[in-house]
Short mmCIF file of C-alpha atoms in Angstrom, two decimals:
data_model
loop_
_atom_site.label_atom_id
_atom_site.label_comp_id
_atom_site.label_asym_id
_atom_site.label_seq_id
_atom_site.Cartn_x
_atom_site.Cartn_y
_atom_site.Cartn_z
CA LEU U 1 89.83 -143.85 23.49
CA GLY U 2 89.07 -146.17 26.69
CA ARG U 3 89.94 -144.92 30.14
CA TYR U 4 91.33 -141.25 28.58
CA ALA U 5 87.91 -140.53 27.07
CA THR U 6 86.33 -137.80 29.77
CA GLY U 7 82.70 -138.43 28.08
CA GLU U 8 83.10 -134.86 27.04
CA GLN U 9 82.71 -133.51 23.41
CA MET U 10 84.63 -130.43 22.65
CA ALA U 11 82.30 -127.37 21.81
CA ALA U 12 82.75 -125.80 18.43
CA THR U 13 85.33 -122.67 18.79
CA PRO U 14 84.80 -120.28 15.67
CA ALA U 15 85.37 -117.12 17.50
CA THR U 16 88.94 -115.35 17.58
CA PHE U 17 89.25 -115.16 21.29
CA TYR U 18 89.02 -118.69 21.60
CA ARG U 19 90.70 -119.98 18.79
CA ALA U 20 93.04 -122.70 18.85
CA TYR U 21 96.79 -123.00 19.52
CA ARG U 22 98.53 -123.82 16.02
CA SER U 23 102.40 -124.79 15.76
CA LYS U 24 104.28 -123.51 12.65
CA SER U 25 103.64 -125.81 10.09
CA SER U 26 105.93 -128.88 8.73
CA THR U 27 105.76 -130.75 5.54
CA THR U 28 106.51 -133.81 7.18
CA PRO U 29 104.69 -135.57 10.20
CA HIS U 30 107.85 -136.89 11.96
CA ILE U 31 108.79 -133.34 13.78
CA THR U 32 109.16 -132.69 17.56
CA THR U 33 107.71 -129.78 19.09
CA TRP U 34 106.66 -129.19 22.81
CA LEU U 35 104.59 -126.80 24.92
CA GLN U 36 105.36 -126.08 28.53
CA ILE U 37 103.02 -124.60 31.30
CA ASP U 38 105.07 -123.07 34.20
CA LEU U 39 102.68 -123.42 37.34
CA GLY U 40 104.69 -121.27 39.11
CA LYS U 41 105.48 -123.78 42.00
CA SER U 42 105.75 -127.21 42.64
CA GLN U 43 102.32 -128.95 42.74
CA ALA U 44 100.40 -131.94 43.38
CA ILE U 45 99.02 -132.97 39.90
CA ASP U 46 95.98 -135.38 39.86
CA ALA U 47 95.53 -135.18 35.84
CA VAL U 48 96.32 -133.73 32.74
CA LYS U 49 93.34 -132.63 30.37
CA LEU U 50 93.59 -132.14 26.39
CA TYR U 51 91.34 -130.18 24.77
CA PRO U 52 91.14 -131.13 20.83
CA ALA U 53 90.60 -128.08 18.46
CA CYS U 54 86.98 -127.55 17.12
CA GLU U 55 87.12 -124.59 14.81
CA ARG U 56 87.12 -125.39 11.23
CA MET U 57 84.36 -126.88 9.06
CA TYR U 58 85.12 -130.55 7.66
CA PRO U 59 85.85 -130.40 4.17
CA LEU U 60 82.71 -130.65 2.27
CA LEU U 61 80.62 -131.26 4.76
CA ASP U 62 78.33 -128.98 6.97
CA GLU U 63 79.79 -129.77 10.78
CA TYR U 64 83.02 -129.21 12.74
CA TYR U 65 86.02 -130.73 12.17
CA GLY U 66 87.20 -132.25 15.69
CA GLY U 67 90.67 -133.18 16.24
CA GLU U 68 92.11 -131.41 13.88
CA GLY U 69 96.11 -131.38 14.75
CA PHE U 70 96.36 -133.67 17.62
CA PRO U 71 99.29 -135.41 17.94
CA LEU U 72 99.51 -138.58 16.52
CA ARG U 73 102.34 -139.85 19.05
CA PHE U 74 103.04 -137.51 22.31
CA LYS U 75 104.20 -137.62 25.75
CA ILE U 76 102.96 -135.56 29.03
CA GLU U 77 105.93 -135.03 31.93
CA ALA U 78 106.29 -132.92 34.78
CA SER U 79 109.08 -131.60 36.69
CA ASP U 80 110.39 -129.05 39.13
CA HIS U 81 113.10 -127.96 36.64
CA PRO U 82 112.44 -125.80 33.21
CA ARG U 83 114.94 -128.20 31.36
CA MET U 84 112.62 -131.36 32.67
CA ALA U 85 115.41 -132.70 34.80
CA ASN U 86 114.17 -135.71 36.29
CA ALA U 87 110.73 -135.55 34.69
CA LYS U 88 108.42 -137.74 36.07
CA THR U 89 106.00 -139.08 33.01
CA ILE U 90 102.31 -139.03 33.13
CA ALA U 91 101.66 -140.33 29.99
CA ASP U 92 103.81 -141.83 27.14
CA PHE U 93 102.52 -142.67 23.70
CA SER U 94 105.73 -141.33 22.09
CA GLY U 95 105.93 -145.16 20.89
CA ALA U 96 102.83 -146.22 19.98
CA ASN U 97 100.11 -144.10 17.57
CA PHE U 98 97.34 -142.53 20.09
CA PRO U 99 93.60 -142.62 18.42
CA ASP U 100 92.50 -140.05 17.01
CA PRO U 101 90.10 -138.38 19.59
CA LYS U 102 87.63 -136.11 17.16
CA ASP U 103 86.28 -134.31 19.52
CA ASN U 104 86.69 -136.04 22.63
CA ILE U 105 88.17 -134.14 25.26
CA THR U 106 91.06 -136.63 26.53
CA GLN U 107 92.32 -137.07 30.59
CA PHE U 108 95.50 -138.39 31.70
CA ALA U 109 95.71 -139.66 35.30
CA ALA U 110 99.13 -138.28 36.78
CA ALA U 111 99.10 -140.51 40.00
CA GLY U 112 100.51 -138.64 42.40
CA VAL U 113 103.02 -137.05 40.58
CA THR U 114 104.11 -133.20 41.64
CA GLY U 115 105.66 -130.49 39.55
CA ARG U 116 106.20 -126.89 39.09
CA TYR U 117 106.35 -127.44 34.98
CA VAL U 118 104.05 -129.55 32.65
CA ARG U 119 105.41 -130.21 29.35
CA LEU U 120 103.09 -131.83 26.47
CA THR U 121 106.06 -133.13 23.64
CA ALA U 122 104.63 -134.04 20.19
CA THR U 123 106.89 -136.43 18.28
CA GLU U 124 104.54 -136.97 15.33
CA MET U 125 101.86 -135.16 13.83
CA ARG U 126 98.43 -136.37 12.76
CA PRO U 127 97.40 -135.71 9.13
CA VAL U 128 94.08 -133.43 8.44
CA LYS U 129 92.11 -133.50 5.49
CA THR U 130 91.86 -131.14 2.75
CA SER U 131 89.00 -130.19 0.52
CA GLN U 132 90.58 -131.86 -2.04
CA LEU U 133 89.57 -135.42 -3.33
CA LEU U 134 91.97 -138.03 -3.81
CA GLY U 135 90.05 -140.77 -5.86
CA SER U 136 86.61 -141.28 -3.93
CA SER U 137 87.91 -139.98 -0.30
CA LEU U 138 89.83 -136.41 0.93
CA LYS U 139 93.37 -135.71 0.58
CA ASN U 140 95.52 -135.34 3.53
CA SER U 141 97.23 -131.87 3.87
CA PRO U 142 100.91 -131.62 2.70
CA ASP U 143 101.25 -129.37 6.22
CA TYR U 144 101.48 -130.69 9.53
CA ASN U 145 101.19 -128.98 13.13
CA LEU U 146 100.23 -129.26 16.50
CA THR U 147 96.94 -127.88 17.34
CA LEU U 148 95.27 -127.55 20.51
CA ALA U 149 92.04 -125.89 22.18
CA LYS U 150 93.50 -126.11 25.89
CA ILE U 151 95.49 -127.77 28.02
CA ALA U 152 93.94 -128.33 31.98
CA VAL U 153 96.55 -129.45 35.05
CA ILE U 154 93.98 -130.69 37.44
CA SER U 155 94.87 -130.73 40.83
CA GLY U 156 92.14 -130.94 43.83
CA GLY U 157 89.45 -130.54 41.31
CA GLN U 158 90.57 -127.23 39.89
CA ASP U 159 92.36 -126.44 36.75
CA ILE U 160 95.67 -124.60 38.26
CA ALA U 161 97.03 -124.14 35.00
CA VAL U 162 94.54 -121.29 33.88
CA GLU U 163 96.29 -117.89 32.59
CA CYS U 164 99.95 -119.57 34.00
CA PRO U 165 102.86 -118.88 31.29
CA VAL U 166 103.34 -121.07 28.66
CA THR U 167 106.83 -121.46 26.48
CA ALA U 168 107.27 -123.83 23.22
CA ASP U 169 110.10 -124.74 21.01
CA GLU U 170 111.95 -122.21 19.08
CA THR U 171 111.47 -124.11 15.86
CA TYR U 172 107.83 -125.00 15.80
CA GLY U 173 106.27 -122.58 18.67
CA SER U 174 103.84 -120.37 18.04
CA LEU U 175 104.60 -117.35 20.00
CA ALA U 176 101.53 -115.57 19.30
CA ASP U 177 98.86 -118.29 20.35
CA LEU U 178 100.60 -119.75 23.43
CA ALA U 179 98.44 -117.83 25.75
CA GLN U 180 95.19 -119.77 24.17
CA ILE U 181 96.96 -122.98 25.77
CA THR U 182 96.07 -121.59 29.78
CA ARG U 183 92.94 -119.61 28.51
CA PRO U 184 90.04 -119.80 30.99
CA LEU U 185 87.27 -121.98 30.50
CA ARG U 186 84.22 -120.50 28.29
CA PRO U 187 81.05 -119.08 30.04
CA GLN U 188 79.67 -122.46 29.59
CA GLY U 189 82.75 -124.81 29.97
CA GLU U 190 84.25 -126.09 26.39
CA GLY U 191 81.92 -129.06 25.97
CA ILE U 192 78.99 -129.24 24.20
CA VAL U 193 75.92 -128.00 26.09
CA THR U 194 72.88 -129.93 25.24
CA ASP U 195 69.36 -127.99 26.34
#
């Protein structure tokens, strides 16, 4: 992950209140689905953080499966217009596969970008494993979706996206889970706490 890794690992989120956002499923990884945060007004953006889902057990193992549904190819943009006119690019991995973050929280520097709307557009989905074996390895699921625990928009060291409204595309967007994307941090934060 190189410079995109924050050094934080996502703590498991098996509880319903902190459940991940899951788009509607597709039988092909080659779909386009997006999530858009309305910050309420144009603001300076320092970075965007993506929190991977970590709420299901890895098939056949006694450990959580981090990064399930994290997009394989995606881009992050900001604009002052809801339809993303004159959008400024924060990160663009639409032409190359992004490494599997597993349970690592990632951050993408915005380099002085300003905007009211921040949109994550996923253009290819990452396969996830099932509990079924294919020879000696686990079989990929036939279903693909975009799954994220949370998106943070950082400005002045603060997450300015907390409880901001979120919209999604009509085809694959999951309206019931949209509020999860900008939910407040858990009391001890999102990362693994080692005592």
